[in-house]
PDB file of C-alpha atoms in Angstrom:
ATOM      1  CA  MET A   1       7.950 -40.054  23.851  1.00 66.00           C
ATOM      2  CA  ASN A   2      10.151 -36.826  25.475  1.00 65.00           C
ATOM      3  CA  LYS A   3      13.203 -37.669  24.010  1.00 61.00           C
ATOM      4  CA  LEU A   4      11.327 -37.317  20.251  1.00 57.00           C
ATOM      5  CA  ILE A   5      10.360 -34.221  21.021  1.00 59.00           C
ATOM      6  CA  ILE A   6      13.495 -32.960  22.466  1.00 58.00           C
ATOM      7  CA  LEU A   7      15.411 -34.767  18.853  1.00 51.00           C
ATOM      8  CA  LEU A   8      12.329 -32.916  16.993  1.00 51.00           C
ATOM      9  CA  ILE A   9      13.383 -29.447  18.463  1.00 62.00           C
ATOM     10  CA  LEU A  10      16.864 -29.542  18.017  1.00 52.00           C
ATOM     11  CA  LEU A  11      16.640 -30.845  14.687  1.00 50.00           C
ATOM     12  CA  ALA A  12      14.304 -27.841  13.626  1.00 51.00           C
ATOM     13  CA  ALA A  13      16.874 -25.355  15.089  1.00 49.00           C
ATOM     14  CA  VAL A  14      19.666 -27.025  13.392  1.00 48.00           C
ATOM     15  CA  LEU A  15      17.466 -26.448   9.783  1.00 46.00           C
ATOM     16  CA  PHE A  16      16.453 -23.147  11.045  1.00 46.00           C
ATOM     17  CA  THR A  17      19.950 -22.178  11.587  1.00 46.00           C
ATOM     18  CA  ALA A  18      21.522 -23.829   8.604  1.00 44.00           C
ATOM     19  CA  GLY A  19      23.445 -21.000   6.167  1.00 44.00           C
ATOM     20  CA  CYS A  20      23.464 -18.493   9.143  1.00 45.00           C
ATOM     21  CA  THR A  21      27.309 -17.779   8.947  1.00 40.00           C
ATOM     22  CA  GLU A  22      29.082 -14.734   9.417  1.00 40.00           C
ATOM     23  CA  ASN A  23      31.707 -13.385   6.094  1.00 38.00           C
ATOM     24  CA  PRO A  24      33.955 -11.237   7.833  1.00 33.00           C
ATOM     25  CA  LYS A  25      35.778  -9.976   4.846  1.00 34.00           C
ATOM     26  CA  ASN A  26      34.395  -7.353   2.534  1.00 35.00           C
ATOM     27  CA  THR A  27      32.462  -7.545  -0.149  1.00 34.00           C
ATOM     28  CA  ALA A  28      31.277  -5.223  -3.353  1.00 34.00           C
ATOM     29  CA  THR A  29      28.182  -4.424  -1.640  1.00 34.00           C
ATOM     30  CA  GLU A  30      29.698  -2.593   1.496  1.00 36.00           C
ATOM     31  CA  LEU A  31      30.358  -0.162  -0.726  1.00 36.00           C
ATOM     32  CA  ALA A  32      29.107   3.698  -0.319  1.00 36.00           C
ATOM     33  CA  PRO A  33      26.707   4.620  -2.796  1.00 40.00           C
ATOM     34  CA  ASP A  34      27.957   5.804  -6.402  1.00 41.00           C
ATOM     35  CA  PHE A  35      31.297   3.950  -5.836  1.00 39.00           C
ATOM     36  CA  LYS A  36      33.305   3.741  -8.627  1.00 43.00           C
ATOM     37  CA  GLY A  37      35.717   0.569  -8.745  1.00 43.00           C
ATOM     38  CA  ASP A  38      39.257   0.746 -10.166  1.00 41.00           C
ATOM     39  CA  GLN A  39      38.083   0.488 -14.013  1.00 42.00           C
ATOM     40  CA  GLY A  40      35.743   3.006 -13.139  1.00 47.00           C
ATOM     41  CA  LYS A  41      33.140   0.534 -12.893  1.00 56.00           C
ATOM     42  CA  SER A  42      29.944   1.528 -10.669  1.00 69.00           C
ATOM     43  CA  VAL A  43      29.920  -1.026  -8.116  1.00 88.00           C
ATOM     44  CA  VAL A  44      26.281  -2.519  -5.829  1.00 95.00           C
ATOM     45  CA  ALA A  45      25.701   0.349  -3.360  1.00 96.00           C
ATOM     46  CA  ASN A  46      25.257  -0.918   0.509  1.00 96.00           C
ATOM     47  CA  LEU A  47      21.697   0.524   1.089  1.00 96.00           C
ATOM     48  CA  THR A  48      21.714   1.485   4.894  1.00 95.00           C
ATOM     49  CA  ASP A  49      19.076   4.254   5.026  1.00 94.00           C
ATOM     50  CA  LEU A  50      16.029   5.675   2.885  1.00 96.00           C
ATOM     51  CA  GLU A  51      17.578   8.945   2.345  1.00 97.00           C
ATOM     52  CA  GLN A  52      20.517   7.153  -0.272  1.00 97.00           C
ATOM     53  CA  ILE A  53      16.940   6.032  -2.498  1.00 97.00           C
ATOM     54  CA  ASN A  54      15.751   9.410  -2.235  1.00 96.00           C
ATOM     55  CA  THR A  55      19.128  10.720  -3.832  1.00 96.00           C
ATOM     56  CA  SER A  56      19.577   8.086  -6.503  1.00 96.00           C
ATOM     57  CA  VAL A  57      15.813   8.124  -7.562  1.00 97.00           C
ATOM     58  CA  GLN A  58      16.750  12.099  -8.488  1.00 95.00           C
ATOM     59  CA  THR A  59      18.899  10.918 -11.104  1.00 95.00           C
ATOM     60  CA  GLY A  60      17.766   7.827 -12.209  1.00 96.00           C
ATOM     61  CA  PRO A  61      15.998   4.698 -10.736  1.00 98.00           C
ATOM     62  CA  VAL A  62      17.494   2.752  -8.045  1.00 98.00           C
ATOM     63  CA  PHE A  63      17.274  -1.314  -8.056  1.00 98.00           C
ATOM     64  CA  VAL A  64      17.064  -3.025  -4.207  1.00 98.00           C
ATOM     65  CA  LYS A  65      18.195  -6.440  -3.005  1.00 98.00           C
ATOM     66  CA  LEU A  66      16.955  -7.090  -0.273  1.00 97.00           C
ATOM     67  CA  GLY A  67      18.981 -10.325   1.005  1.00 97.00           C
ATOM     68  CA  SER A  68      21.447 -11.357   3.682  1.00 95.00           C
ATOM     69  CA  GLU A  69      24.806 -12.800   3.936  1.00 92.00           C
ATOM     70  CA  GLY A  70      22.969 -16.294   5.380  1.00 93.00           C
ATOM     71  CA  CYS A  71      21.352 -16.778   2.698  1.00 95.00           C
ATOM     72  CA  ASP A  72      22.705 -18.521  -0.251  1.00 96.00           C
ATOM     73  CA  ALA A  73      20.272 -17.466  -2.873  1.00 96.00           C
ATOM     74  CA  CYS A  74      21.305 -13.526  -1.896  1.00 96.00           C
ATOM     75  CA  ARG A  75      24.479 -14.605  -2.283  1.00 95.00           C
ATOM     76  CA  GLU A  76      24.398 -16.506  -5.920  1.00 96.00           C
ATOM     77  CA  MET A  77      22.742 -12.913  -6.706  1.00 96.00           C
ATOM     78  CA  LYS A  78      25.917 -10.667  -5.995  1.00 95.00           C
ATOM     79  CA  PRO A  79      27.723 -11.525  -9.389  1.00 96.00           C
ATOM     80  CA  ILE A  80      23.712 -10.381 -11.134  1.00 96.00           C
ATOM     81  CA  LEU A  81      24.179  -7.343  -9.436  1.00 97.00           C
ATOM     82  CA  ASN A  82      27.430  -5.953  -9.770  1.00 97.00           C
ATOM     83  CA  ASP A  83      27.155  -6.906 -14.041  1.00 96.00           C
ATOM     84  CA  MET A  84      24.139  -4.820 -13.774  1.00 97.00           C
ATOM     85  CA  ALA A  85      25.998  -2.003 -11.713  1.00 96.00           C
ATOM     86  CA  ALA A  86      27.959  -2.132 -14.462  1.00 96.00           C
ATOM     87  CA  LYS A  87      25.862  -2.314 -17.168  1.00 96.00           C
ATOM     88  CA  TYR A  88      23.470   0.364 -16.120  1.00 96.00           C
ATOM     89  CA  GLY A  89      25.919   2.857 -14.314  1.00 93.00           C
ATOM     90  CA  GLY A  90      25.486   6.985 -14.665  1.00 92.00           C
ATOM     91  CA  ARG A  91      21.850   5.655 -15.604  1.00 95.00           C
ATOM     92  CA  ALA A  92      20.570   3.659 -12.843  1.00 97.00           C
ATOM     93  CA  THR A  93      21.709   2.857  -8.941  1.00 97.00           C
ATOM     94  CA  VAL A  94      22.212  -1.084  -7.888  1.00 98.00           C
ATOM     95  CA  MET A  95      21.822  -1.309  -4.388  1.00 98.00           C
ATOM     96  CA  SER A  96      22.128  -4.034  -1.428  1.00 97.00           C
ATOM     97  CA  VAL A  97      20.594  -4.346   2.201  1.00 97.00           C
ATOM     98  CA  ASP A  98      21.653  -7.258   4.808  1.00 96.00           C
ATOM     99  CA  ILE A  99      18.233  -7.151   6.532  1.00 96.00           C
ATOM    100  CA  GLU A 100      20.400  -8.406   9.433  1.00 95.00           C
ATOM    101  CA  LYS A 101      22.480  -5.314   9.737  1.00 95.00           C
ATOM    102  CA  SER A 102      19.526  -3.146   8.356  1.00 96.00           C
ATOM    103  CA  PRO A 103      16.635  -4.161   9.987  1.00 95.00           C
ATOM    104  CA  GLN A 104      14.754  -0.921   9.918  1.00 97.00           C
ATOM    105  CA  LEU A 105      14.833  -1.159   6.414  1.00 96.00           C
ATOM    106  CA  ALA A 106      13.706  -4.441   6.388  1.00 95.00           C
ATOM    107  CA  ALA A 107      10.982  -3.604   8.374  1.00 96.00           C
ATOM    108  CA  TYR A 108       9.906  -0.752   6.225  1.00 96.00           C
ATOM    109  CA  PHE A 109       9.510  -2.821   3.134  1.00 96.00           C
ATOM    110  CA  GLY A 110       7.816  -5.650   4.952  1.00 94.00           C
ATOM    111  CA  ALA A 111      10.953  -8.302   3.537  1.00 92.00           C
ATOM    112  CA  TYR A 112       9.701 -11.891   5.235  1.00 89.00           C
ATOM    113  CA  TYR A 113      11.370 -13.931   2.261  1.00 92.00           C
ATOM    114  CA  ILE A 114      14.854 -12.481   0.814  1.00 96.00           C
ATOM    115  CA  PRO A 115      16.121 -12.484  -1.572  1.00 97.00           C
ATOM    116  CA  ASP A 116      13.585  -9.430  -2.444  1.00 97.00           C
ATOM    117  CA  SER A 117      14.575  -7.157  -5.323  1.00 97.00           C
ATOM    118  CA  PHE A 118      12.715  -4.358  -6.374  1.00 98.00           C
ATOM    119  CA  VAL A 119      12.957  -0.962  -8.370  1.00 98.00           C
ATOM    120  CA  VAL A 120      11.979   2.254  -7.150  1.00 98.00           C
ATOM    121  CA  VAL A 121      11.141   4.934  -9.955  1.00 97.00           C
ATOM    122  CA  GLY A 122      10.600   7.934  -8.387  1.00 95.00           C
ATOM    123  CA  VAL A 123       8.640   9.382  -5.182  1.00 95.00           C
ATOM    124  CA  GLU A 124       5.065  10.686  -5.164  1.00 94.00           C
ATOM    125  CA  ASN A 125       3.027  11.893  -2.128  1.00 94.00           C
ATOM    126  CA  GLY A 126       5.965  11.147  -0.047  1.00 93.00           C
ATOM    127  CA  GLU A 127       5.801   7.326  -1.086  1.00 96.00           C
ATOM    128  CA  TYR A 128       7.988   5.286  -3.880  1.00 97.00           C
ATOM    129  CA  VAL A 129       6.689   4.260  -6.787  1.00 97.00           C
ATOM    130  CA  TYR A 130       8.126   0.436  -7.380  1.00 98.00           C
ATOM    131  CA  MET A 131       8.328  -0.384 -11.612  1.00 97.00           C
ATOM    132  CA  GLN A 132       6.459  -4.133 -11.897  1.00 97.00           C
ATOM    133  CA  GLU A 133       7.640  -6.618 -14.001  1.00 95.00           C
ATOM    134  CA  ASP A 134       4.872  -5.533 -17.126  1.00 94.00           C
ATOM    135  CA  GLY A 135       6.060  -1.966 -17.456  1.00 94.00           C
ATOM    136  CA  ASN A 136       2.953  -0.454 -15.172  1.00 96.00           C
ATOM    137  CA  VAL A 137       4.184   1.505 -12.094  1.00 97.00           C
ATOM    138  CA  THR A 138       2.611   1.014  -8.560  1.00 97.00           C
ATOM    139  CA  THR A 139       2.875   2.757  -4.170  1.00 97.00           C
ATOM    140  CA  ASP A 140       2.607  -0.657  -3.664  1.00 96.00           C
ATOM    141  CA  ARG A 141       5.778  -2.897  -3.182  1.00 96.00           C
ATOM    142  CA  SER A 142       4.254  -5.987  -2.804  1.00 95.00           C
ATOM    143  CA  GLN A 143       2.688  -5.618  -6.544  1.00 96.00           C
ATOM    144  CA  ALA A 144       6.686  -5.185  -8.044  1.00 96.00           C
ATOM    145  CA  ARG A 145       8.838  -7.187  -5.784  1.00 96.00           C
ATOM    146  CA  VAL A 146      10.642  -9.608  -7.763  1.00 96.00           C
ATOM    147  CA  GLN A 147      11.019 -12.648  -4.993  1.00 95.00           C
ATOM    148  CA  GLY A 148      13.977 -15.274  -4.625  1.00 94.00           C
ATOM    149  CA  LEU A 149      16.246 -15.687  -6.896  1.00 94.00           C
ATOM    150  CA  THR A 150      15.405 -15.527 -10.697  1.00 92.00           C
ATOM    151  CA  GLU A 151      17.043 -15.504 -14.890  1.00 93.00           C
ATOM    152  CA  THR A 152      19.157 -12.232 -14.996  1.00 94.00           C
ATOM    153  CA  HIS A 153      17.217 -11.268 -17.647  1.00 94.00           C
ATOM    154  CA  VAL A 154      13.976 -10.689 -15.426  1.00 95.00           C
ATOM    155  CA  TYR A 155      15.813  -8.353 -13.123  1.00 96.00           C
ATOM    156  CA  GLU A 156      17.942  -6.174 -16.613  1.00 96.00           C
ATOM    157  CA  GLU A 157      13.552  -6.329 -18.153  1.00 96.00           C
ATOM    158  CA  LEU A 158      12.757  -4.387 -15.266  1.00 97.00           C
ATOM    159  CA  MET A 159      15.832  -2.187 -15.268  1.00 97.00           C
ATOM    160  CA  GLU A 160      15.156  -1.406 -18.639  1.00 97.00           C
ATOM    161  CA  ARG A 161      11.802  -0.351 -18.405  1.00 97.00           C
ATOM    162  CA  ALA A 162      12.310   1.689 -15.026  1.00 96.00           C
ATOM    163  CA  ILE A 163      15.060   3.564 -17.095  1.00 96.00           C
ATOM    164  CA  LEU A 164      12.610   3.887 -20.242  1.00 95.00           C
ATOM    165  CA  TYR A 165       9.963   5.115 -17.250  1.00 94.00           C
ATOM    166  CA  HIS A 166      11.967   7.471 -15.755  1.00 89.00           C
ATOM    167  CA  GLU A 167      13.334   9.418 -18.758  1.00 90.00           C
ATOM    168  CA  ASN A 168       9.914   9.975 -20.064  1.00 89.00           C
ATOM    169  CA  ALA A 169       9.256  10.863 -16.738  1.00 82.00           C
ATOM    170  CA  LYS A 170      11.676  13.808 -17.343  1.00 68.00           C
TER     171      LYS A 170
END
């Protein structure tokens, strides 16, 4: 009986840590905000501080993805984020948070399941204003989050609505 319990605990530990590896090479998500690549294309900014959102949202919506290097779905989102940064460069900012490197941001945004994405379209009375998938805005991030990996068009439609909202709010 004790061997069975130990075996179950070991199995649970293996399953819990599956995919949790460090990737030491630098990626596009580790670049500074508003960085332009060699061909002048915007790239995904590494979000480490709320002030980056506060600064960027003044010029356009900010798409934020919360994730980690050990998350397969988060790694699968990297090309989507890079494409969005190139497509919406100059009109919006795309940022990525590694919740293992910035746990304070994970706590601030209440990230429990990753990837967890959202779009900030403004700040109202000291609170972020988020774009919902239906085009409405809210200060309740739980109503505006997109959890898990989803189809690219969902992120793009959300960004288009956010850009339109931001342009009309000026």
